PDB file of C-alpha atoms in Angstrom:
ATOM      1  CA  MET A   1     -72.335 -27.404 -38.709  1.00 70.00           C
ATOM      2  CA  GLU A   2     -71.554 -29.814 -41.534  1.00 63.00           C
ATOM      3  CA  ARG A   3     -68.555 -32.138 -41.266  1.00 62.00           C
ATOM      4  CA  PHE A   4     -65.791 -31.435 -43.725  1.00 61.00           C
ATOM      5  CA  GLU A   5     -64.561 -34.243 -45.952  1.00 63.00           C
ATOM      6  CA  SER A   6     -61.150 -34.025 -47.604  1.00 60.00           C
ATOM      7  CA  GLU A   7     -58.189 -36.160 -48.546  1.00 63.00           C
ATOM      8  CA  HIS A   8     -54.508 -35.726 -47.825  1.00 61.00           C
ATOM      9  CA  THR A   9     -52.580 -34.347 -50.786  1.00 70.00           C
ATOM     10  CA  PRO A  10     -48.808 -34.942 -50.579  1.00 72.00           C
ATOM     11  CA  LYS A  11     -46.777 -31.745 -50.797  1.00 83.00           C
ATOM     12  CA  GLN A  12     -45.273 -31.106 -54.226  1.00 89.00           C
ATOM     13  CA  ARG A  13     -42.143 -28.952 -54.069  1.00 94.00           C
ATOM     14  CA  ALA A  14     -40.465 -27.271 -57.016  1.00 96.00           C
ATOM     15  CA  VAL A  15     -36.692 -26.868 -57.169  1.00 97.00           C
ATOM     16  CA  THR A  16     -36.252 -23.177 -56.345  1.00 97.00           C
ATOM     17  CA  GLY A  17     -33.361 -20.982 -55.354  1.00 98.00           C
ATOM     18  CA  GLU A  18     -34.514 -21.215 -51.745  1.00 98.00           C
ATOM     19  CA  ILE A  19     -34.565 -25.024 -51.865  1.00 98.00           C
ATOM     20  CA  VAL A  20     -31.061 -25.117 -53.335  1.00 98.00           C
ATOM     21  CA  TYR A  21     -29.822 -22.696 -50.665  1.00 98.00           C
ATOM     22  CA  LEU A  22     -31.312 -24.740 -47.831  1.00 97.00           C
ATOM     23  CA  ASP A  23     -29.830 -27.905 -49.350  1.00 97.00           C
ATOM     24  CA  ASP A  24     -26.415 -26.238 -49.611  1.00 97.00           C
ATOM     25  CA  MET A  25     -26.491 -25.116 -45.968  1.00 96.00           C
ATOM     26  CA  ARG A  26     -27.587 -28.603 -44.939  1.00 95.00           C
ATOM     27  CA  HIS A  27     -24.595 -30.194 -46.663  1.00 95.00           C
ATOM     28  CA  GLN A  28     -22.226 -27.646 -45.124  1.00 94.00           C
ATOM     29  CA  GLU A  29     -23.804 -28.142 -41.675  1.00 92.00           C
ATOM     30  CA  GLU A  30     -24.479 -24.443 -41.388  1.00 93.00           C
ATOM     31  CA  PHE A  31     -27.695 -23.141 -39.868  1.00 93.00           C
ATOM     32  CA  PRO A  32     -29.525 -21.324 -42.700  1.00 95.00           C
ATOM     33  CA  LYS A  33     -30.762 -17.768 -42.627  1.00 94.00           C
ATOM     34  CA  TYR A  34     -34.136 -16.837 -44.036  1.00 95.00           C
ATOM     35  CA  PHE A  35     -33.724 -16.817 -47.793  1.00 97.00           C
ATOM     36  CA  SER A  36     -35.466 -13.451 -47.990  1.00 96.00           C
ATOM     37  CA  SER A  37     -32.748 -11.916 -45.805  1.00 97.00           C
ATOM     38  CA  LEU A  38     -29.929 -12.780 -48.237  1.00 97.00           C
ATOM     39  CA  ASP A  39     -28.541 -10.101 -50.507  1.00 97.00           C
ATOM     40  CA  GLU A  40     -29.887  -9.946 -54.049  1.00 97.00           C
ATOM     41  CA  GLU A  41     -26.685 -11.253 -55.617  1.00 97.00           C
ATOM     42  CA  THR A  42     -26.703 -14.378 -53.446  1.00 98.00           C
ATOM     43  CA  LYS A  43     -30.389 -15.019 -54.108  1.00 97.00           C
ATOM     44  CA  ALA A  44     -29.808 -14.648 -57.838  1.00 98.00           C
ATOM     45  CA  MET A  45     -26.888 -17.110 -57.686  1.00 98.00           C
ATOM     46  CA  TYR A  46     -29.033 -19.757 -56.013  1.00 98.00           C
ATOM     47  CA  GLY A  47     -31.857 -19.032 -58.454  1.00 97.00           C
ATOM     48  CA  GLN A  48     -29.486 -19.695 -61.354  1.00 98.00           C
ATOM     49  CA  MET A  49     -28.321 -22.917 -59.697  1.00 98.00           C
ATOM     50  CA  ALA A  50     -31.937 -24.028 -59.343  1.00 98.00           C
ATOM     51  CA  GLU A  51     -32.530 -23.543 -63.075  1.00 98.00           C
ATOM     52  CA  GLU A  52     -29.436 -25.616 -63.840  1.00 97.00           C
ATOM     53  CA  TYR A  53     -30.613 -28.364 -61.449  1.00 98.00           C
ATOM     54  CA  VAL A  54     -33.928 -28.520 -63.309  1.00 97.00           C
ATOM     55  CA  ASP A  55     -32.250 -28.595 -66.723  1.00 97.00           C
ATOM     56  CA  LEU A  56     -29.911 -31.407 -65.627  1.00 97.00           C
ATOM     57  CA  GLY A  57     -32.584 -33.366 -63.765  1.00 97.00           C
ATOM     58  CA  ILE A  58     -30.761 -33.017 -60.428  1.00 96.00           C
ATOM     59  CA  ARG A  59     -32.898 -33.535 -57.336  1.00 97.00           C
ATOM     60  CA  PRO A  60     -31.547 -31.807 -54.203  1.00 97.00           C
ATOM     61  CA  ASP A  61     -31.103 -34.261 -51.319  1.00 97.00           C
ATOM     62  CA  ILE A  62     -33.124 -32.042 -49.000  1.00 97.00           C
ATOM     63  CA  LEU A  63     -36.322 -32.867 -50.910  1.00 97.00           C
ATOM     64  CA  ASP A  64     -35.993 -36.500 -49.830  1.00 96.00           C
ATOM     65  CA  GLU A  65     -35.456 -35.347 -46.249  1.00 95.00           C
ATOM     66  CA  TYR A  66     -38.579 -33.223 -46.370  1.00 95.00           C
ATOM     67  CA  GLU A  67     -40.613 -36.189 -47.571  1.00 93.00           C
ATOM     68  CA  LYS A  68     -39.135 -38.351 -44.805  1.00 92.00           C
ATOM     69  CA  TYR A  69     -40.158 -35.931 -42.054  1.00 90.00           C
ATOM     70  CA  ASP A  70     -43.353 -34.511 -43.543  1.00 88.00           C
ATOM     71  CA  TYR A  71     -46.342 -34.949 -41.256  1.00 83.00           C
ATOM     72  CA  SER A  72     -49.799 -35.534 -42.638  1.00 81.00           C
ATOM     73  CA  PHE A  73     -52.852 -34.865 -40.529  1.00 89.00           C
ATOM     74  CA  ASN A  74     -55.151 -37.819 -40.060  1.00 90.00           C
ATOM     75  CA  ASP A  75     -58.693 -37.410 -41.359  1.00 91.00           C
ATOM     76  CA  SER A  76     -60.098 -36.225 -38.019  1.00 94.00           C
ATOM     77  CA  GLU A  77     -57.349 -33.638 -37.523  1.00 94.00           C
ATOM     78  CA  ARG A  78     -57.733 -32.333 -41.065  1.00 93.00           C
ATOM     79  CA  ARG A  79     -61.481 -31.885 -40.560  1.00 94.00           C
ATOM     80  CA  CYS A  80     -60.836 -29.928 -37.363  1.00 96.00           C
ATOM     81  CA  VAL A  81     -58.385 -27.631 -39.163  1.00 94.00           C
ATOM     82  CA  GLU A  82     -60.938 -27.011 -41.898  1.00 94.00           C
ATOM     83  CA  LEU A  83     -63.646 -26.347 -39.293  1.00 96.00           C
ATOM     84  CA  ALA A  84     -61.339 -23.848 -37.579  1.00 96.00           C
ATOM     85  CA  ASP A  85     -60.552 -22.088 -40.849  1.00 95.00           C
ATOM     86  CA  GLU A  86     -64.252 -21.823 -41.656  1.00 96.00           C
ATOM     87  CA  LEU A  87     -64.973 -20.319 -38.230  1.00 96.00           C
ATOM     88  CA  LEU A  88     -62.047 -17.918 -38.557  1.00 96.00           C
ATOM     89  CA  LYS A  89     -63.858 -16.302 -41.475  1.00 95.00           C
ATOM     90  CA  HIS A  90     -66.080 -14.737 -38.792  1.00 94.00           C
ATOM     91  CA  LYS A  91     -63.310 -12.733 -37.090  1.00 91.00           C
ATOM     92  CA  HIS A  92     -64.443  -9.171 -36.679  1.00 86.00           C
ATOM     93  CA  ARG A  93     -61.392  -7.561 -38.295  1.00 85.00           C
ATOM     94  CA  GLU A  94     -58.864  -8.594 -40.922  1.00 85.00           C
ATOM     95  CA  GLY A  95     -55.386  -9.239 -39.610  1.00 82.00           C
ATOM     96  CA  LEU A  96     -56.567 -10.899 -36.419  1.00 87.00           C
ATOM     97  CA  SER A  97     -55.524 -14.467 -35.701  1.00 93.00           C
ATOM     98  CA  PHE A  98     -58.638 -15.385 -33.709  1.00 95.00           C
ATOM     99  CA  ALA A  99     -62.412 -15.299 -33.779  1.00 96.00           C
ATOM    100  CA  TRP A 100     -65.070 -15.480 -31.084  1.00 97.00           C
ATOM    101  CA  ILE A 101     -67.977 -17.739 -32.018  1.00 97.00           C
ATOM    102  CA  CYS A 102     -71.428 -17.825 -30.434  1.00 96.00           C
ATOM    103  CA  ILE A 103     -72.568 -21.126 -28.951  1.00 94.00           C
ATOM    104  CA  ASP A 104     -75.907 -22.524 -30.033  1.00 81.00           C
ATOM    105  CA  LEU A 105     -76.599 -24.511 -26.822  1.00 91.00           C
ATOM    106  CA  PRO A 106     -77.039 -23.747 -23.103  1.00 95.00           C
ATOM    107  CA  PRO A 107     -73.745 -24.020 -21.165  1.00 96.00           C
ATOM    108  CA  GLU A 108     -75.056 -26.994 -19.149  1.00 96.00           C
ATOM    109  CA  ASP A 109     -75.672 -28.920 -22.370  1.00 97.00           C
ATOM    110  CA  VAL A 110     -72.161 -28.150 -23.624  1.00 97.00           C
ATOM    111  CA  ILE A 111     -70.684 -29.400 -20.320  1.00 97.00           C
ATOM    112  CA  ASP A 112     -72.733 -32.598 -20.566  1.00 97.00           C
ATOM    113  CA  ARG A 113     -71.571 -33.180 -24.140  1.00 96.00           C
ATOM    114  CA  LEU A 114     -67.961 -32.473 -23.246  1.00 98.00           C
ATOM    115  CA  LYS A 115     -68.077 -34.948 -20.350  1.00 97.00           C
ATOM    116  CA  GLN A 116     -68.865 -37.688 -22.867  1.00 96.00           C
ATOM    117  CA  THR A 117     -65.486 -37.176 -24.570  1.00 97.00           C
ATOM    118  CA  GLN A 118     -61.972 -38.047 -23.467  1.00 97.00           C
ATOM    119  CA  VAL A 119     -61.074 -34.357 -23.439  1.00 98.00           C
ATOM    120  CA  GLY A 120     -63.919 -33.856 -20.981  1.00 97.00           C
ATOM    121  CA  SER A 121     -61.954 -35.863 -18.401  1.00 97.00           C
ATOM    122  CA  LEU A 122     -59.949 -32.664 -17.874  1.00 98.00           C
ATOM    123  CA  LEU A 123     -62.945 -30.903 -16.332  1.00 98.00           C
ATOM    124  CA  CYS A 124     -62.572 -30.364 -12.595  1.00 97.00           C
ATOM    125  CA  ASP A 125     -64.858 -32.183 -10.176  1.00 97.00           C
ATOM    126  CA  ASP A 126     -67.635 -30.295  -8.395  1.00 96.00           C
ATOM    127  CA  ASP A 127     -65.947 -30.788  -4.995  1.00 96.00           C
ATOM    128  CA  GLU A 128     -62.399 -30.022  -6.163  1.00 96.00           C
ATOM    129  CA  GLN A 129     -60.616 -27.077  -4.542  1.00 95.00           C
ATOM    130  CA  LEU A 130     -59.812 -24.626  -7.329  1.00 95.00           C
ATOM    131  CA  SER A 131     -58.182 -21.774  -5.422  1.00 92.00           C
ATOM    132  CA  GLU A 132     -54.434 -21.350  -5.110  1.00 89.00           C
ATOM    133  CA  GLU A 133     -52.849 -22.464  -1.865  1.00 88.00           C
ATOM    134  CA  SER A 134     -52.133 -19.224  -0.017  1.00 85.00           C
ATOM    135  CA  ASP A 135     -51.311 -17.867   3.420  1.00 84.00           C
ATOM    136  CA  GLY A 136     -52.993 -14.596   2.478  1.00 83.00           C
ATOM    137  CA  SER A 137     -49.773 -12.628   2.051  1.00 82.00           C
ATOM    138  CA  TYR A 138     -50.142 -12.439  -1.765  1.00 83.00           C
ATOM    139  CA  TYR A 139     -53.261 -14.165  -3.057  1.00 82.00           C
ATOM    140  CA  PRO A 140     -56.377 -13.932  -0.889  1.00 85.00           C
ATOM    141  CA  ILE A 141     -57.450 -17.084   0.941  1.00 86.00           C
ATOM    142  CA  LEU A 142     -60.437 -18.415  -0.981  1.00 89.00           C
ATOM    143  CA  ASP A 143     -62.640 -21.485  -0.963  1.00 90.00           C
ATOM    144  CA  ILE A 144     -63.639 -22.053  -4.581  1.00 93.00           C
ATOM    145  CA  LYS A 145     -65.507 -25.132  -5.688  1.00 94.00           C
ATOM    146  CA  LYS A 146     -67.991 -25.691  -8.469  1.00 95.00           C
ATOM    147  CA  LYS A 147     -70.592 -26.894  -5.997  1.00 94.00           C
ATOM    148  CA  TYR A 148     -70.703 -23.343  -4.591  1.00 91.00           C
ATOM    149  CA  ALA A 149     -70.895 -21.755  -8.042  1.00 94.00           C
ATOM    150  CA  GLU A 150     -73.455 -21.109 -10.747  1.00 95.00           C
ATOM    151  CA  LEU A 151     -72.516 -21.868 -14.351  1.00 96.00           C
ATOM    152  CA  GLN A 152     -73.433 -18.710 -16.231  1.00 95.00           C
ATOM    153  CA  SER A 153     -72.097 -18.911 -19.757  1.00 96.00           C
ATOM    154  CA  VAL A 154     -69.871 -20.695 -22.242  1.00 97.00           C
ATOM    155  CA  GLY A 155     -67.729 -19.069 -24.919  1.00 96.00           C
ATOM    156  CA  LEU A 156     -65.665 -20.370 -27.813  1.00 98.00           C
ATOM    157  CA  SER A 157     -62.606 -18.786 -29.365  1.00 98.00           C
ATOM    158  CA  VAL A 158     -60.795 -20.197 -32.387  1.00 98.00           C
ATOM    159  CA  ILE A 159     -57.146 -19.318 -32.926  1.00 97.00           C
ATOM    160  CA  HIS A 160     -54.841 -19.610 -35.946  1.00 95.00           C
ATOM    161  CA  CYS A 161     -51.260 -19.878 -34.722  1.00 91.00           C
ATOM    162  CA  ASP A 162     -48.995 -21.350 -37.404  1.00 90.00           C
ATOM    163  CA  ASN A 163     -45.232 -21.331 -36.808  1.00 88.00           C
ATOM    164  CA  ASP A 164     -42.112 -21.407 -38.947  1.00 91.00           C
ATOM    165  CA  LYS A 165     -41.612 -25.010 -39.997  1.00 92.00           C
ATOM    166  CA  SER A 166     -38.562 -26.966 -38.911  1.00 92.00           C
ATOM    167  CA  VAL A 167     -37.933 -30.390 -37.410  1.00 91.00           C
ATOM    168  CA  TRP A 168     -35.171 -32.053 -35.417  1.00 90.00           C
ATOM    169  CA  THR A 169     -33.606 -34.945 -37.341  1.00 91.00           C
ATOM    170  CA  ASN A 170     -31.185 -36.328 -34.752  1.00 90.00           C
ATOM    171  CA  SER A 171     -31.503 -39.919 -33.581  1.00 87.00           C
ATOM    172  CA  ALA A 172     -32.320 -40.817 -29.999  1.00 86.00           C
ATOM    173  CA  GLY A 173     -29.318 -40.155 -27.773  1.00 85.00           C
ATOM    174  CA  GLU A 174     -27.590 -37.800 -30.212  1.00 86.00           C
ATOM    175  CA  GLU A 175     -26.777 -34.298 -29.016  1.00 87.00           C
ATOM    176  CA  ARG A 176     -29.093 -31.753 -30.605  1.00 86.00           C
ATOM    177  CA  VAL A 177     -26.685 -29.600 -32.617  1.00 86.00           C
ATOM    178  CA  PRO A 178     -28.917 -27.061 -34.448  1.00 84.00           C
ATOM    179  CA  ALA A 179     -26.693 -26.570 -37.490  1.00 84.00           C
ATOM    180  CA  ARG A 180     -26.611 -30.312 -38.093  1.00 87.00           C
ATOM    181  CA  TYR A 181     -29.982 -31.510 -36.944  1.00 90.00           C
ATOM    182  CA  ILE A 182     -32.547 -28.760 -37.526  1.00 91.00           C
ATOM    183  CA  LEU A 183     -34.173 -29.238 -40.903  1.00 94.00           C
ATOM    184  CA  ARG A 184     -35.652 -25.883 -41.919  1.00 95.00           C
ATOM    185  CA  TYR A 185     -38.455 -25.781 -44.469  1.00 95.00           C
ATOM    186  CA  PRO A 186     -39.056 -23.074 -47.110  1.00 96.00           C
ATOM    187  CA  ALA A 187     -40.690 -19.854 -45.904  1.00 95.00           C
ATOM    188  CA  ASP A 188     -43.997 -20.624 -47.651  1.00 93.00           C
ATOM    189  CA  GLU A 189     -44.476 -23.708 -45.449  1.00 93.00           C
ATOM    190  CA  SER A 190     -45.497 -23.580 -41.812  1.00 91.00           C
ATOM    191  CA  ILE A 191     -46.434 -25.862 -38.948  1.00 90.00           C
ATOM    192  CA  LYS A 192     -50.213 -25.740 -38.926  1.00 91.00           C
ATOM    193  CA  ARG A 193     -51.784 -25.242 -35.506  1.00 94.00           C
ATOM    194  CA  ARG A 194     -55.386 -24.463 -34.672  1.00 97.00           C
ATOM    195  CA  GLU A 195     -56.742 -23.975 -31.160  1.00 98.00           C
ATOM    196  CA  PHE A 196     -60.322 -24.150 -29.921  1.00 98.00           C
ATOM    197  CA  VAL A 197     -60.809 -22.666 -26.436  1.00 98.00           C
ATOM    198  CA  LEU A 198     -64.014 -23.368 -24.518  1.00 98.00           C
ATOM    199  CA  SER A 199     -64.457 -21.015 -21.553  1.00 97.00           C
ATOM    200  CA  PHE A 200     -67.003 -21.913 -18.890  1.00 98.00           C
ATOM    201  CA  ASP A 201     -67.766 -18.934 -16.662  1.00 96.00           C
ATOM    202  CA  TYR A 202     -68.995 -19.455 -13.086  1.00 96.00           C
ATOM    203  CA  ASN A 203     -70.316 -16.974 -10.572  1.00 94.00           C
ATOM    204  CA  ILE A 204     -69.982 -17.273  -6.792  1.00 90.00           C
ATOM    205  CA  SER A 205     -72.297 -14.807  -5.064  1.00 84.00           C
ATOM    206  CA  SER A 206     -70.149 -14.600  -1.931  1.00 79.00           C
ATOM    207  CA  MET A 207     -67.087 -13.424  -3.886  1.00 77.00           C
ATOM    208  CA  SER A 208     -66.545  -9.670  -4.199  1.00 70.00           C
ATOM    209  CA  LYS A 209     -65.113  -9.906  -7.730  1.00 74.00           C
ATOM    210  CA  GLY A 210     -67.455 -12.327  -9.403  1.00 75.00           C
ATOM    211  CA  GLY A 211     -66.137 -15.829  -9.862  1.00 90.00           C
ATOM    212  CA  PHE A 212     -63.896 -17.914 -12.081  1.00 95.00           C
ATOM    213  CA  SER A 213     -63.653 -19.561 -15.474  1.00 96.00           C
ATOM    214  CA  GLU A 214     -62.523 -23.021 -16.472  1.00 98.00           C
ATOM    215  CA  ARG A 215     -60.930 -23.155 -19.893  1.00 98.00           C
ATOM    216  CA  ILE A 216     -60.448 -26.231 -22.035  1.00 98.00           C
ATOM    217  CA  LYS A 217     -58.045 -25.672 -24.921  1.00 98.00           C
ATOM    218  CA  PHE A 218     -58.113 -28.253 -27.709  1.00 98.00           C
ATOM    219  CA  CYS A 219     -55.111 -27.983 -30.039  1.00 97.00           C
ATOM    220  CA  VAL A 220     -54.668 -29.609 -33.438  1.00 96.00           C
ATOM    221  CA  ASP A 221     -51.026 -29.412 -34.444  1.00 91.00           C
ATOM    222  CA  GLU A 222     -48.810 -31.157 -36.983  1.00 85.00           C
ATOM    223  CA  ARG A 223     -46.702 -32.314 -34.029  1.00 83.00           C
ATOM    224  CA  GLY A 224     -49.671 -33.933 -32.274  1.00 88.00           C
ATOM    225  CA  SER A 225     -53.143 -33.094 -30.989  1.00 95.00           C
ATOM    226  CA  ASN A 226     -53.406 -32.115 -27.330  1.00 97.00           C
ATOM    227  CA  ALA A 227     -55.851 -30.692 -24.801  1.00 98.00           C
ATOM    228  CA  PHE A 228     -55.228 -28.486 -21.769  1.00 98.00           C
ATOM    229  CA  ARG A 229     -57.150 -27.134 -18.785  1.00 98.00           C
ATOM    230  CA  SER A 230     -56.616 -23.987 -16.728  1.00 97.00           C
ATOM    231  CA  ILE A 231     -58.564 -22.132 -14.069  1.00 97.00           C
ATOM    232  CA  TYR A 232     -58.772 -18.322 -14.044  1.00 96.00           C
ATOM    233  CA  ILE A 233     -60.022 -16.612 -10.870  1.00 93.00           C
ATOM    234  CA  ASP A 234     -61.226 -13.018 -11.022  1.00 90.00           C
ATOM    235  CA  GLU A 235     -59.737 -12.049  -7.647  1.00 88.00           C
ATOM    236  CA  TYR A 236     -56.263 -13.080  -8.815  1.00 88.00           C
ATOM    237  CA  MET A 237     -56.325 -10.961 -11.955  1.00 85.00           C
ATOM    238  CA  GLU A 238     -53.473  -8.646 -11.011  1.00 78.00           C
ATOM    239  CA  MET A 239     -50.397  -8.225 -13.206  1.00 72.00           C
ATOM    240  CA  GLY A 240     -48.588 -11.485 -13.914  1.00 81.00           C
ATOM    241  CA  TYR A 241     -51.391 -13.964 -13.217  1.00 88.00           C
ATOM    242  CA  SER A 242     -52.010 -16.300 -16.154  1.00 89.00           C
ATOM    243  CA  GLY A 243     -54.179 -19.021 -14.721  1.00 93.00           C
ATOM    244  CA  HIS A 244     -53.385 -22.082 -12.636  1.00 94.00           C
ATOM    245  CA  HIS A 245     -54.596 -25.605 -11.773  1.00 95.00           C
ATOM    246  CA  ASP A 246     -53.396 -26.838 -15.159  1.00 96.00           C
ATOM    247  CA  GLY A 247     -54.091 -30.258 -16.626  1.00 97.00           C
ATOM    248  CA  SER A 248     -53.283 -31.835 -19.978  1.00 98.00           C
ATOM    249  CA  LEU A 249     -53.861 -34.722 -22.359  1.00 97.00           C
ATOM    250  CA  ILE A 250     -50.956 -35.141 -24.772  1.00 95.00           C
ATOM    251  CA  ASN A 251     -51.089 -36.814 -28.218  1.00 93.00           C
ATOM    252  CA  ILE A 252     -54.743 -37.737 -27.994  1.00 95.00           C
ATOM    253  CA  SER A 253     -56.066 -40.405 -30.339  1.00 95.00           C
ATOM    254  CA  GLU A 254     -57.747 -39.909 -33.700  1.00 95.00           C
ATOM    255  CA  ASP A 255     -61.042 -41.100 -32.202  1.00 96.00           C
ATOM    256  CA  ASP A 256     -60.781 -38.488 -29.426  1.00 96.00           C
ATOM    257  CA  VAL A 257     -60.029 -35.791 -31.998  1.00 96.00           C
ATOM    258  CA  ALA A 258     -63.066 -36.910 -34.011  1.00 96.00           C
ATOM    259  CA  GLU A 259     -65.269 -36.643 -30.890  1.00 96.00           C
ATOM    260  CA  MET A 260     -64.119 -33.082 -30.266  1.00 97.00           C
ATOM    261  CA  GLY A 261     -64.581 -32.153 -33.907  1.00 96.00           C
ATOM    262  CA  ASP A 262     -68.163 -33.440 -33.819  1.00 96.00           C
ATOM    263  CA  LEU A 263     -68.883 -31.609 -30.560  1.00 97.00           C
ATOM    264  CA  LEU A 264     -67.521 -28.305 -31.850  1.00 97.00           C
ATOM    265  CA  ALA A 265     -69.382 -28.600 -35.135  1.00 95.00           C
ATOM    266  CA  ASP A 266     -72.628 -29.208 -33.239  1.00 95.00           C
ATOM    267  CA  ILE A 267     -72.366 -26.408 -30.693  1.00 96.00           C
ATOM    268  CA  VAL A 268     -71.689 -23.660 -33.244  1.00 95.00           C
ATOM    269  CA  GLY A 269     -74.841 -24.575 -35.136  1.00 92.00           C
ATOM    270  CA  ASP A 270     -75.564 -24.747 -38.858  1.00 91.00           C
ATOM    271  CA  ASN A 271     -74.889 -21.048 -39.391  1.00 93.00           C
ATOM    272  CA  PRO A 272     -72.006 -19.990 -37.137  1.00 95.00           C
ATOM    273  CA  ILE A 273     -71.938 -16.366 -36.078  1.00 94.00           C
ATOM    274  CA  SER A 274     -69.606 -14.194 -34.035  1.00 93.00           C
ATOM    275  CA  PRO A 275     -70.746 -11.721 -31.347  1.00 92.00           C
ATOM    276  CA  SER A 276     -69.747  -8.814 -33.596  1.00 89.00           C
ATOM    277  CA  GLU A 277     -72.003 -10.161 -36.344  1.00 90.00           C
TER     278      GLU A 277
END
């Protein structure tokens, strides 16, 4: 798939009633409510104040704080977000926050490509014990290693998971008092987060319930880009099991993000398609 090219555009914020309200709460060291939850009279009051600020050329202090703490994606991160948003157009139903995307390469080729990246260092070794330590009283005693397994398939899911935007503004060593040190952004702004999850499914013929999957989750987030690994074993899939054998790479470099972006763009092909399509 083609690489996206774009430039960072600094956020331009108008002086609105919501901005004036958040600025007022900041000065009073009160933790703000959502502006939409205020009564109509209060919202109208702050709206009137905003108009007066504009007429008088007054710039609320909170706008300078926003600019101080604003995060801008680097070029590689921004391209990954745009790739994710393009792939999310293939979700099979409106309102969903994720899409499954077909992979254009054999799973062995995807593994080989992934091993050439820093994120690929999270992949477990062929001789690594992947089962949970157990005495048999809860989880069955298993011997699970890749060298006993057959790689059957690879899947990709892409997830949109933005969050309400706020940042801590306290200095190192200062107690985190929310009313004083949480800077809340307007409701139309969010912390952008996109996740790409590669699932490699293995079969072990001697196991009664199939096999296991190794999942590599690559996350691009305004607070840093990270990657995670988890193992999911079919025979453990009772209530409450959510994977194990976790690993992580935190705040990976722009070059590593670029490598993953290139890999993902390649494996979905020139015309990405979802299973439902």
